[in-house]
mmCIF file of C-alpha atoms in Angstrom:
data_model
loop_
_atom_site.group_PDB
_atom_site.id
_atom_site.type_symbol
_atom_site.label_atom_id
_atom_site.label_comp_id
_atom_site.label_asym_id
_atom_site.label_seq_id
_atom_site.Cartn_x
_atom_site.Cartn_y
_atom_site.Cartn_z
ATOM 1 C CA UNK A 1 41.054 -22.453 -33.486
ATOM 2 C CA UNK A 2 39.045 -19.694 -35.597
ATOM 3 C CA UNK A 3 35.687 -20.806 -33.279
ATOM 4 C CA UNK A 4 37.845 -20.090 -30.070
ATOM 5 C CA UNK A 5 38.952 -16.672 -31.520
ATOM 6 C CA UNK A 6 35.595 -15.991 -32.576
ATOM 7 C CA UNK A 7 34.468 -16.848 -28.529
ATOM 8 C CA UNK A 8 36.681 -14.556 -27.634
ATOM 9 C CA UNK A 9 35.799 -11.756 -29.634
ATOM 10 C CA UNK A 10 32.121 -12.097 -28.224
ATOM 11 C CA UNK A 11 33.233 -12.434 -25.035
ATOM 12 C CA UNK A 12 35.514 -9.074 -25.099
ATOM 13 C CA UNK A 13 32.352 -6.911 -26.744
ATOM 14 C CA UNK A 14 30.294 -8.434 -24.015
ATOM 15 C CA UNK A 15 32.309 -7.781 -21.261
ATOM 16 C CA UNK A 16 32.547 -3.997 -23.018
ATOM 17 C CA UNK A 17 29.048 -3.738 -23.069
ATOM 18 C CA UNK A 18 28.363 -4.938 -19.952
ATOM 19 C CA UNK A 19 30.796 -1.859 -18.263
ATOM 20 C CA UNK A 20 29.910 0.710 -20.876
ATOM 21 C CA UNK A 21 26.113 -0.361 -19.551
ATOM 22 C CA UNK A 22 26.621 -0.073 -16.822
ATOM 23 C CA UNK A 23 28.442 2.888 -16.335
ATOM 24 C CA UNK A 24 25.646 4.495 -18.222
ATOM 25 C CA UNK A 25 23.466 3.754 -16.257
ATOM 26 C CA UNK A 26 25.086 4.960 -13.321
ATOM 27 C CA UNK A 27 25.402 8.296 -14.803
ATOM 28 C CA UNK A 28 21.960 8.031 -15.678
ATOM 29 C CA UNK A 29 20.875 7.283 -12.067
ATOM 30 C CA UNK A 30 23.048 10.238 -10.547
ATOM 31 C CA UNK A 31 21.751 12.891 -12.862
ATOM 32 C CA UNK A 32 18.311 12.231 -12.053
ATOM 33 C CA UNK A 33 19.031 11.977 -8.682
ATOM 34 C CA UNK A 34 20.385 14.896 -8.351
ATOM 35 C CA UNK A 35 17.377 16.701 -10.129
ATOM 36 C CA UNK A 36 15.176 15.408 -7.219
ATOM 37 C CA UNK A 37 18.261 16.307 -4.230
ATOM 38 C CA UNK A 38 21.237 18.973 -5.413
ATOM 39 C CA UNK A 39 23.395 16.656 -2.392
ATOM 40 C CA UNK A 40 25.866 14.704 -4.230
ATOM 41 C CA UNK A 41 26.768 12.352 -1.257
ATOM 42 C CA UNK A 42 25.146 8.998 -3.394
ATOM 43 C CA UNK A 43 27.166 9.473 -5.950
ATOM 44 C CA UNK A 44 30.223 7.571 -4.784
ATOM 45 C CA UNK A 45 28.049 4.914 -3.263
ATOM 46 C CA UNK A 46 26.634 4.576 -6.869
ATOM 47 C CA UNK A 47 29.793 3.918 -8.945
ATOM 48 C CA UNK A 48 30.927 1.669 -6.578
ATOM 49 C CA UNK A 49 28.265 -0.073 -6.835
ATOM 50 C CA UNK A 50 28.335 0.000 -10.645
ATOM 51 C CA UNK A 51 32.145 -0.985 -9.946
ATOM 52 C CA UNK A 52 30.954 -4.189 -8.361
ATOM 53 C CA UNK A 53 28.676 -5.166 -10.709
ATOM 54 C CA UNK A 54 31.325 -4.735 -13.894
ATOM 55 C CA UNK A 55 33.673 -7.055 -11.854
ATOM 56 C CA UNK A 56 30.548 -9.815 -10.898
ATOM 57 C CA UNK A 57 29.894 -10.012 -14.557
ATOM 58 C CA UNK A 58 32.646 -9.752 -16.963
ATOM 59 C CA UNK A 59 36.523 -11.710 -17.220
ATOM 60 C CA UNK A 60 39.426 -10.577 -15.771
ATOM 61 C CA UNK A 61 40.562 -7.613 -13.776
ATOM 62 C CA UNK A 62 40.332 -5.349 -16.658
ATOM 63 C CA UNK A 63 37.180 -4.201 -17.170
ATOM 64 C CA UNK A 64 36.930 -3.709 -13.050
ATOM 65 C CA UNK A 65 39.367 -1.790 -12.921
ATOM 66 C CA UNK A 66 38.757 0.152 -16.059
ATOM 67 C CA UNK A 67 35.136 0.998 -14.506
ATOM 68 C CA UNK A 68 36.845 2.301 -11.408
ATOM 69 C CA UNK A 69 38.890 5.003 -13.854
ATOM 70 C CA UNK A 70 35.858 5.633 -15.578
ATOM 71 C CA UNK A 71 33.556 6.104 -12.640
ATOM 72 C CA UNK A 72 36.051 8.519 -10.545
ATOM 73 C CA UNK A 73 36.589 10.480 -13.413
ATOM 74 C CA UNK A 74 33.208 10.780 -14.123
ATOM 75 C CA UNK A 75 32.010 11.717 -10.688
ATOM 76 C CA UNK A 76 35.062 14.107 -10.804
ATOM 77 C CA UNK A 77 33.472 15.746 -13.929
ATOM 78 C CA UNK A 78 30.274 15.394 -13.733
ATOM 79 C CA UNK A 79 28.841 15.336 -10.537
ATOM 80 C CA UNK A 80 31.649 18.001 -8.486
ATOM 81 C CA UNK A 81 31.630 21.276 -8.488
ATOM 82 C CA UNK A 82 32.290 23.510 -10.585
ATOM 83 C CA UNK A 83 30.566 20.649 -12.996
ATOM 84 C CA UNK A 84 31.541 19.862 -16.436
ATOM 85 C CA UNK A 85 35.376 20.382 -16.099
ATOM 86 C CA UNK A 86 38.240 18.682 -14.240
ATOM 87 C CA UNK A 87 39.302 19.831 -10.941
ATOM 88 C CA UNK A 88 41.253 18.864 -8.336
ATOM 89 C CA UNK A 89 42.585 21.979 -6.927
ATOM 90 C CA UNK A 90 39.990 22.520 -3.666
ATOM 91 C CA UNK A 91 40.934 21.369 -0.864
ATOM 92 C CA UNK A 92 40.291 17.666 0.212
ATOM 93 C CA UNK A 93 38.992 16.649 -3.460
ATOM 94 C CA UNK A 94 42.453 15.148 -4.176
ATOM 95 C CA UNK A 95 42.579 12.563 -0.965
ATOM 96 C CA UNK A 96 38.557 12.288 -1.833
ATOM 97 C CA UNK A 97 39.159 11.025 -5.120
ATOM 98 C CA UNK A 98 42.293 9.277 -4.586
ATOM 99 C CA UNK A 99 40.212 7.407 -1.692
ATOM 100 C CA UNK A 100 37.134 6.266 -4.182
ATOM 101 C CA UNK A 101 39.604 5.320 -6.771
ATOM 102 C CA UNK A 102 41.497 2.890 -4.156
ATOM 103 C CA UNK A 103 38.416 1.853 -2.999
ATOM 104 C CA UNK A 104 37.099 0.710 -6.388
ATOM 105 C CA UNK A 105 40.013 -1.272 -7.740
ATOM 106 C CA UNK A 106 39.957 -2.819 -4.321
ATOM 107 C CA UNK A 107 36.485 -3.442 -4.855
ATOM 108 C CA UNK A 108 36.484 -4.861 -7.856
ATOM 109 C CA UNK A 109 39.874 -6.953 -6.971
ATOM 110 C CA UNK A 110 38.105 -8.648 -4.484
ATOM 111 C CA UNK A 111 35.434 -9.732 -6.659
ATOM 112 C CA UNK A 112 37.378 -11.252 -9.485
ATOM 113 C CA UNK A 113 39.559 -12.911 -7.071
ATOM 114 C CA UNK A 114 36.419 -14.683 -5.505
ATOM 115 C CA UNK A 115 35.205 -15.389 -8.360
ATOM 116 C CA UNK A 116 38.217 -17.488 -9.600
ATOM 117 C CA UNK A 117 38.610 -19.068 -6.093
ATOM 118 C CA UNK A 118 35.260 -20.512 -7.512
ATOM 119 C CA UNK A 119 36.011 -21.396 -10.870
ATOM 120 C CA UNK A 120 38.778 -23.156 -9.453
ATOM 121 C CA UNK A 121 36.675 -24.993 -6.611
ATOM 122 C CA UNK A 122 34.621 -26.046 -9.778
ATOM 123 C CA UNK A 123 37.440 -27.253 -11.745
ATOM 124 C CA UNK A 124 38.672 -29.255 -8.596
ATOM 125 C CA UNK A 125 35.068 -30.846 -8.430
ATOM 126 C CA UNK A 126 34.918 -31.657 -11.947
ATOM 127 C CA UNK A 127 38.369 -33.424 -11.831
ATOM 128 C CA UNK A 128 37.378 -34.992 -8.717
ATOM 129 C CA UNK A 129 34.207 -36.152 -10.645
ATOM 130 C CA UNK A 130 36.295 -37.578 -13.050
ATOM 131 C CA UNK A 131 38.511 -39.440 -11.168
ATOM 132 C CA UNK A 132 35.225 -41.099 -9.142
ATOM 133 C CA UNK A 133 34.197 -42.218 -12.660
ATOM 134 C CA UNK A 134 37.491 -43.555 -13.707
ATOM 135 C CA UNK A 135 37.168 -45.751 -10.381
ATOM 136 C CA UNK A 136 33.221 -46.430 -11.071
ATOM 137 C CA UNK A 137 33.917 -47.416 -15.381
ATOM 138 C CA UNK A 138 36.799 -49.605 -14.093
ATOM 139 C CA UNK A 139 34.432 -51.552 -11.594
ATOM 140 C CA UNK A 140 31.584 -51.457 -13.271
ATOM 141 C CA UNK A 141 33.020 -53.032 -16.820
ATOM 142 C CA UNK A 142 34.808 -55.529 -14.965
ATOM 143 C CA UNK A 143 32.209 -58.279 -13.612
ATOM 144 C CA UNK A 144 29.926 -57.773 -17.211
ATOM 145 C CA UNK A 145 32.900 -58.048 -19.480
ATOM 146 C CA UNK A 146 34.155 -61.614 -17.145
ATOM 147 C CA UNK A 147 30.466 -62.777 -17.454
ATOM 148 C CA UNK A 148 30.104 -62.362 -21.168
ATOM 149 C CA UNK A 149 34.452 -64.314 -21.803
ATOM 150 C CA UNK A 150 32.746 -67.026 -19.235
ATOM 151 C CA UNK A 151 29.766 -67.329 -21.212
ATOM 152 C CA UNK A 152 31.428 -67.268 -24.774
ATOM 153 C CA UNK A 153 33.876 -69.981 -23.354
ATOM 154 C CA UNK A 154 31.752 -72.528 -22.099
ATOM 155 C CA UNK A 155 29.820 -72.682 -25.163
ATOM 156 C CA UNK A 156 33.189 -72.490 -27.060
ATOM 157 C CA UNK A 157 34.137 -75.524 -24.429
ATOM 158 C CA UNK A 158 30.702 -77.622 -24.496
ATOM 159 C CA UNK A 159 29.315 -77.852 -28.297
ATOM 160 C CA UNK A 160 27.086 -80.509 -27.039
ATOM 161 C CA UNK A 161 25.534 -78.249 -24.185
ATOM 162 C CA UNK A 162 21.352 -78.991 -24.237
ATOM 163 C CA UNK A 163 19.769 -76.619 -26.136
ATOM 164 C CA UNK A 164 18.584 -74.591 -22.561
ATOM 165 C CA UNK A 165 21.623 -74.062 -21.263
ATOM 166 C CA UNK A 166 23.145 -72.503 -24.371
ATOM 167 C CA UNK A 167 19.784 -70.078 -24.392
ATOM 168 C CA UNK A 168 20.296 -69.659 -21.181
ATOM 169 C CA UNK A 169 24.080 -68.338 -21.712
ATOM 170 C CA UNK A 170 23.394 -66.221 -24.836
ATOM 171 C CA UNK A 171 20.580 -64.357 -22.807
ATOM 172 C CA UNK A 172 23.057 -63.240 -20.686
ATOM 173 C CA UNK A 173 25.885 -62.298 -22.962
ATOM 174 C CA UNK A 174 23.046 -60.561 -24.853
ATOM 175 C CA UNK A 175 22.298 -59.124 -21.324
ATOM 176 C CA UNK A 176 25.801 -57.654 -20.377
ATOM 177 C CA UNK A 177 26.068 -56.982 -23.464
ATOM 178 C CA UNK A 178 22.926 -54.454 -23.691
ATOM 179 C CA UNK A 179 24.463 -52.843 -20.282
ATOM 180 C CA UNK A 180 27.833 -52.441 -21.670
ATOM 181 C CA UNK A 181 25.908 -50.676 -24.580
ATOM 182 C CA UNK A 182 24.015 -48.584 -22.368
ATOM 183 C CA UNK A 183 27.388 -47.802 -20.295
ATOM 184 C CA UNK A 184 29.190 -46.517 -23.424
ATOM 185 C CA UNK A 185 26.381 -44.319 -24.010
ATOM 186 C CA UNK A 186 26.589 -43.043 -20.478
ATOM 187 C CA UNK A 187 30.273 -42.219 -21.187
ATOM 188 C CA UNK A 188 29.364 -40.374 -24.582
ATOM 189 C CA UNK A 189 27.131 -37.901 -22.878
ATOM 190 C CA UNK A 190 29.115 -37.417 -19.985
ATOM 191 C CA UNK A 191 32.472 -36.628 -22.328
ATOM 192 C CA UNK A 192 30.291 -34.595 -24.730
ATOM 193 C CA UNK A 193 28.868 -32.656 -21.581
ATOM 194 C CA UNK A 194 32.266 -31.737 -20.043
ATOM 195 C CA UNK A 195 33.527 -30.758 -23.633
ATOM 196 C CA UNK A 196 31.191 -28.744 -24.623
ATOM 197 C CA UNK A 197 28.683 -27.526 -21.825
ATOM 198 C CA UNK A 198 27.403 -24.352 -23.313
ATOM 199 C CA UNK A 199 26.634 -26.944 -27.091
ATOM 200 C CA UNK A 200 23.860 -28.682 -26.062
ATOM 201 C CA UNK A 201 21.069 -29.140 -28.715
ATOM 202 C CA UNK A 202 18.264 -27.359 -26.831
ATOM 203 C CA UNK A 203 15.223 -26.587 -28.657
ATOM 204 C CA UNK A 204 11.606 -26.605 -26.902
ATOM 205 C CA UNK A 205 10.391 -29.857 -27.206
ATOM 206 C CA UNK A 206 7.121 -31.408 -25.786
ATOM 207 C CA UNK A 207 7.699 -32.874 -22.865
ATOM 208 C CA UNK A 208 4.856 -35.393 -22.804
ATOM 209 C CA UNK A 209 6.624 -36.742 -26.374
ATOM 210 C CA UNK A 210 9.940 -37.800 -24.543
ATOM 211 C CA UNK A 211 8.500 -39.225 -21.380
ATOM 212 C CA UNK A 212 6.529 -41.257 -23.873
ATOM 213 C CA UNK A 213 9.086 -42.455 -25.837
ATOM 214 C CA UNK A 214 11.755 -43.285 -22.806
ATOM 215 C CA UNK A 215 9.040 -45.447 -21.434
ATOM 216 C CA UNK A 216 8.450 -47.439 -24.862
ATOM 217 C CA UNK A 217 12.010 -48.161 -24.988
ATOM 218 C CA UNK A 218 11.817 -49.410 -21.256
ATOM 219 C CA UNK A 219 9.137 -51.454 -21.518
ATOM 220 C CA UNK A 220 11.001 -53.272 -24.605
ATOM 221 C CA UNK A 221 13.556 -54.260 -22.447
ATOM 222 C CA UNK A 222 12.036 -54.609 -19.351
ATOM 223 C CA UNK A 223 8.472 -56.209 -18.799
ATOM 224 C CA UNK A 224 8.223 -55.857 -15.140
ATOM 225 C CA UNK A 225 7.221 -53.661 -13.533
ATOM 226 C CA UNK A 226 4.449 -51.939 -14.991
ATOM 227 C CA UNK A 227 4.428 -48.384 -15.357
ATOM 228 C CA UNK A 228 1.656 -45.347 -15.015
ATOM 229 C CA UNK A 229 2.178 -42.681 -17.008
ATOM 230 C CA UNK A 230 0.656 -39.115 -15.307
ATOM 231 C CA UNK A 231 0.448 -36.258 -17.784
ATOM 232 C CA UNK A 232 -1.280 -32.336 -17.245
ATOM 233 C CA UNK A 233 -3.938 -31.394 -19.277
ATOM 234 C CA UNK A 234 -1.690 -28.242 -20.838
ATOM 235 C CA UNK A 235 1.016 -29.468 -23.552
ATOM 236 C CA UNK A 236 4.076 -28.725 -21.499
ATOM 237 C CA UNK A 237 7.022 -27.238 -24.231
ATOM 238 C CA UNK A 238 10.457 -27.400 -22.360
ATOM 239 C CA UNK A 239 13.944 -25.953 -24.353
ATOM 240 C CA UNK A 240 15.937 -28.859 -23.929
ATOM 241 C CA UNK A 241 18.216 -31.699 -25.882
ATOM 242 C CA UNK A 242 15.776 -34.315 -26.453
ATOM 243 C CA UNK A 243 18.131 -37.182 -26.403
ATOM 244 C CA UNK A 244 20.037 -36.532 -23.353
ATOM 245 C CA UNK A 245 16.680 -35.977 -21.259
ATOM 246 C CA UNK A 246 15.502 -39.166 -22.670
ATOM 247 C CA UNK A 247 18.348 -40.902 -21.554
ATOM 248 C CA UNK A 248 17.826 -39.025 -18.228
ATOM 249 C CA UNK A 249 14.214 -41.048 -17.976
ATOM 250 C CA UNK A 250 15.988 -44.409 -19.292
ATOM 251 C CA UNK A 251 18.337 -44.137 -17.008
ATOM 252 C CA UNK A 252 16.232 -43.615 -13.732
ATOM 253 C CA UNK A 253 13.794 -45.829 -14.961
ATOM 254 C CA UNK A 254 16.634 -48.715 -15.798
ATOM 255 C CA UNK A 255 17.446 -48.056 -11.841
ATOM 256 C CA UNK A 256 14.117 -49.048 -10.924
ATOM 257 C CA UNK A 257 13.587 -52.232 -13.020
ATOM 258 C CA UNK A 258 17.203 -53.336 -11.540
ATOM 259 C CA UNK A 259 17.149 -52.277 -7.846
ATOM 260 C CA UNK A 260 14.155 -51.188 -6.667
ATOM 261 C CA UNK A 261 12.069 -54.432 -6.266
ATOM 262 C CA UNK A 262 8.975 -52.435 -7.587
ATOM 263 C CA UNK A 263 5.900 -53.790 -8.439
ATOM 264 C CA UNK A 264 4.951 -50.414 -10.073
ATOM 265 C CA UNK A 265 6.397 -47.498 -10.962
ATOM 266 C CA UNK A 266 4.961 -44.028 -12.064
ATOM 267 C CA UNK A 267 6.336 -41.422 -14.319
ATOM 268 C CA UNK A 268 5.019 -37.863 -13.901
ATOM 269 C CA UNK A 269 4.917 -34.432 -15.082
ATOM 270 C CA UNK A 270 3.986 -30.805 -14.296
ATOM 271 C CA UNK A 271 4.656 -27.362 -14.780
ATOM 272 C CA UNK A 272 5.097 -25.455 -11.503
ATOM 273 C CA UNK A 273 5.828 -21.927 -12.047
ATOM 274 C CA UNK A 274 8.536 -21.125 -14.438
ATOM 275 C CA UNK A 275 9.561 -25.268 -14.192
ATOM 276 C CA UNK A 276 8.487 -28.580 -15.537
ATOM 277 C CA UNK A 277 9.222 -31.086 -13.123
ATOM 278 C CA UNK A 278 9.593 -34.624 -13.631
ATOM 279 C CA UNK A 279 8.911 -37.281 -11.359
ATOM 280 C CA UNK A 280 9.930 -40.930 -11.005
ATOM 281 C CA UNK A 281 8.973 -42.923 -8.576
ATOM 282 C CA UNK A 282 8.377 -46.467 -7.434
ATOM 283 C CA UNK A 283 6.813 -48.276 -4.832
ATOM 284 C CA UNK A 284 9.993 -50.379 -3.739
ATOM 285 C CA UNK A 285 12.884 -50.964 -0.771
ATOM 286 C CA UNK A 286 13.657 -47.376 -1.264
ATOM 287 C CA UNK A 287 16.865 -45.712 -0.602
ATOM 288 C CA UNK A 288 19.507 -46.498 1.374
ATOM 289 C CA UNK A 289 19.439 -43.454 3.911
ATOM 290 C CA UNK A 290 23.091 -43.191 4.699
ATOM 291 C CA UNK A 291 23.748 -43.258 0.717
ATOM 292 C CA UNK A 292 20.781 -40.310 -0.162
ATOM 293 C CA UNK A 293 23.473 -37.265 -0.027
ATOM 294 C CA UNK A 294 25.593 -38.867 -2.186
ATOM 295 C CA UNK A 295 23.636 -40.933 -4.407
ATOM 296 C CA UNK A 296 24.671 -38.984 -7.633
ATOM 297 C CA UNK A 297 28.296 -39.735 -7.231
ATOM 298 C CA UNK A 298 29.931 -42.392 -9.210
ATOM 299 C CA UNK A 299 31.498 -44.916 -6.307
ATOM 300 C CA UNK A 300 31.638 -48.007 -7.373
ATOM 301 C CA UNK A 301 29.731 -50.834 -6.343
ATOM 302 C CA UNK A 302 27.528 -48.274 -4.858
ATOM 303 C CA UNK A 303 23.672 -49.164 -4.870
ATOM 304 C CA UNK A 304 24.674 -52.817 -6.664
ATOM 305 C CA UNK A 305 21.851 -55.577 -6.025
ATOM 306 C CA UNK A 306 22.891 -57.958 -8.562
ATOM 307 C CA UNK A 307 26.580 -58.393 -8.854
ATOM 308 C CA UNK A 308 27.073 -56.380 -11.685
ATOM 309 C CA UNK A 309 24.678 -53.241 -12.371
ATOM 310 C CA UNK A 310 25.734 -50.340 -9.927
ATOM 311 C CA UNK A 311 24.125 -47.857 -11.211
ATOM 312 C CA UNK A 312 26.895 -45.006 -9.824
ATOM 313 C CA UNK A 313 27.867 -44.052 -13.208
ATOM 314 C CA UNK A 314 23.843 -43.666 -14.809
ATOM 315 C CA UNK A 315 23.032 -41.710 -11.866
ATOM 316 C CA UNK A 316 26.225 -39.407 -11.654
ATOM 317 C CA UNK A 317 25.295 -38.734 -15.628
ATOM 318 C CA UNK A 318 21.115 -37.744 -14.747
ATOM 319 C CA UNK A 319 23.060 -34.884 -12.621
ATOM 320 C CA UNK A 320 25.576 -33.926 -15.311
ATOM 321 C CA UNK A 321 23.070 -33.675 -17.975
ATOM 322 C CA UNK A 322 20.483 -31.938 -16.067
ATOM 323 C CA UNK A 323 23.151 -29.367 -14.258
ATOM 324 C CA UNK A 324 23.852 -28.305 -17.908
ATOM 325 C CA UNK A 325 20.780 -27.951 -19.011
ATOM 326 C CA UNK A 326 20.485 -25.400 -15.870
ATOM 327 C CA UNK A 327 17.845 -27.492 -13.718
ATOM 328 C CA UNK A 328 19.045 -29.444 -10.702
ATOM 329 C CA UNK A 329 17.910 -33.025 -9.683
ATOM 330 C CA UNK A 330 17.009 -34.797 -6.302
ATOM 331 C CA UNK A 331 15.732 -37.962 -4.991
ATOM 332 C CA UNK A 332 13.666 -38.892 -1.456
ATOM 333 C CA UNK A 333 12.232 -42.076 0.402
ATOM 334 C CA UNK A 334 8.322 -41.898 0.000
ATOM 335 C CA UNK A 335 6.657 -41.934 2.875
ATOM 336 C CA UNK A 336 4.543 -44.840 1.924
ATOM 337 C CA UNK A 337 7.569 -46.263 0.794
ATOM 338 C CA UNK A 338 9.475 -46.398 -2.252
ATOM 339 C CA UNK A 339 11.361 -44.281 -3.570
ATOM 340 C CA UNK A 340 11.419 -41.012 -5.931
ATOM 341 C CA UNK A 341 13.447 -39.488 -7.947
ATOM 342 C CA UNK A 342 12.747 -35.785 -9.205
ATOM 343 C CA UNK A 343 14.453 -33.096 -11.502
ATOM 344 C CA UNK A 344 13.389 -30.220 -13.314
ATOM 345 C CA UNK A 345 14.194 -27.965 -16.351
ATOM 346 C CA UNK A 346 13.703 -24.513 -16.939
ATOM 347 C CA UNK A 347 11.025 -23.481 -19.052
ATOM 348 C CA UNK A 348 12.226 -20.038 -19.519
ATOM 349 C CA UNK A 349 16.275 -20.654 -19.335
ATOM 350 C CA UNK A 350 16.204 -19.607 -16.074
ATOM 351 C CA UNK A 351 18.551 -21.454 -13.146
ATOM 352 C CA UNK A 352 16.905 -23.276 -10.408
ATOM 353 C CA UNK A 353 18.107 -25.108 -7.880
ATOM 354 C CA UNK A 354 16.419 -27.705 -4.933
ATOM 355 C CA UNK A 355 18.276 -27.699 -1.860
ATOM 356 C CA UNK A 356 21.424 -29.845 -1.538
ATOM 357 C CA UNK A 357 20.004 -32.640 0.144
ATOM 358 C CA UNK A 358 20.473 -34.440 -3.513
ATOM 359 C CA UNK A 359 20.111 -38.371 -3.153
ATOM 360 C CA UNK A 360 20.521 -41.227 -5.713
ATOM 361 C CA UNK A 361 19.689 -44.481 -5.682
#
């Protein structure tokens, strides 16, 4: 409770700062103005302008329609004649200012409103998220969990079982039993995510240090397929939360040993502009086209080539975790086959997105 109240205090001087700012600097922008031009026709076009920008960027109505006040008294003082005092007594400046005023807490109605249309449209999307997942964990737990009660009672069943079928049983309980592990991780990061998007543990890390280590884990639990590891000659440093980018890698790379049929696979990196990009990609069957624009949702049974490893739910979390750490994340059909998968993370904090043709295997 005192963290929330201390949120909101931040959030309150921020949004104050943000309109006395700006306000400010619409003043500022009018008086010089008017040093180069003695019209004063901008200076409604101004405030309004510094109207819309207190609504785009701070909570509520308030501050919008504070700014609007503000900025028509202002112009009324400042920047009408006779200048420095209140007036209203010529003719027309009444219905003038009355007009701006209406037009500004109009203005900046419209804004907040449109911006909690989206807020809700994202809530609705994150619930519907949720409720995709519920359906993928419930399929997706199902056929490991019945393989690992079958296992445990046969060999409960048949103590005299020859030594290779009992090794051959415990490998896979061990097996489902690893993905089940790797599931409940998937979970963690995806509850940890939703609960506290703005907490991640980003600190610059070197991205050639987690690419390294995902694909040590990998190859302990998967021999085949090989993989190439391409690197630039520049240590690439990238703000992020080490742990949830290397499960990122795992994850994709997981996908690859299970589905993809790949005799090799490459992960790569490079910075290109204000990104690092990552890159992994395989020389396998590919992607099912009709499943590329939806490939990061968790349906389940989606993408499944074994009976029992969709991969709807490690896929759906490579989005989540890279949408919070402000990148975004795509995947394409190579054209000399194969498939590739491709996200990338700001290197300055900065937001950028690839277009929305996102695929998954």
């Amino acid at each position: 409770m005192k963290t929330d109240s201390i949120r909101e205090e931040h959030s309150r001087a921020r949004d104050w700062l943000i309109t006395a700012a700006t306000l400010g600097g619409a003043c500022l922008l009018c008086m010089l103005l008017r040093r180069m031009d003695e019209g004063d026709i901008y200076v409604s076009m101004i405030f309004l302008l510094a109207v819309a920008v207190v609504a785009r960027f701070t909570n509520g109505f308030f501050y919008g329609i504070a700014a609007s006040v503000a900025g028509v008294l202002a112009v009324n003082y400042a920047f009408t004649a006779p200048y420095f005092e209140f007036c209203l007594s010529i003719s027309g400046y009444l219905l003038s200012f009355c007009s701006m005023l209406a037009v500004s807490v109009a203005t900046s109605a419209l804004i907040t409103q449109i911006k909690r249309q989206e807020q809700q449209r994202c809530r609705a999307q994150v619930e519907e998220m949720q409720a995709n997942l519920l359906r993928a964990v419930s399929h997706d737990l199902r056929t490991p969990l019945t393989s690992i009660s079958g296992a445990a009672s046969v060999l409960i069943a048949q103590p005299e079982m020859d030594a290779a079928g009992r090794e051959k049983l415990l490998r896979e309980i061990v097996d489902d039993s690893d993905w089940l592990v790797r599931m409940v991780e998937n979970l963690l990061s995806i509850t940890r995510i939703n609960a506290e998007p703005a907490n991640l543990n980003k600190r610059p890390e070197a991205a050639e240090e987690i690419i390294a280590e995902s694909v040590r884990k990998f190859r302990k639990r998967f021999a085949e397929p090989p993989v190439e590891i391409r690197l630039p000659d520049e240590l690439v440093m990238v703000p992020m939360d080490p742990i949830l980018i290397e499960q990122v890698l795992t994850n994709l790379l997981e996908n690859v040993a299970r589905h993809a049929r790949a005799t090799e696979v490459r992960v790569s990196l490079r910075a290109v502009r204000d990104q690092a990009v990552f890159e992994v990609a395989d020389n396998g069957v590919g992607l099912p086209p009709k499943q590329i624009r939806s490939i990061f949702d968790p349906i389940p049974g989606r993408g499944v080539s074994d009976g029992s490893r969709s991969m709807g739910i490690g896929l759906s979390v490579c989005r989540a975790i890279i949408l919070a750490h402000g990148g975004a994340i795509e995947a394409e059909n190579l054209p000399e086959g194969g498939a590739c998968f491709r996200f990338c993370l700001p290197l300055k904090e900065e937001h950028y997105e690839f277009n929305d043709d996102h695929t998954d295997r």
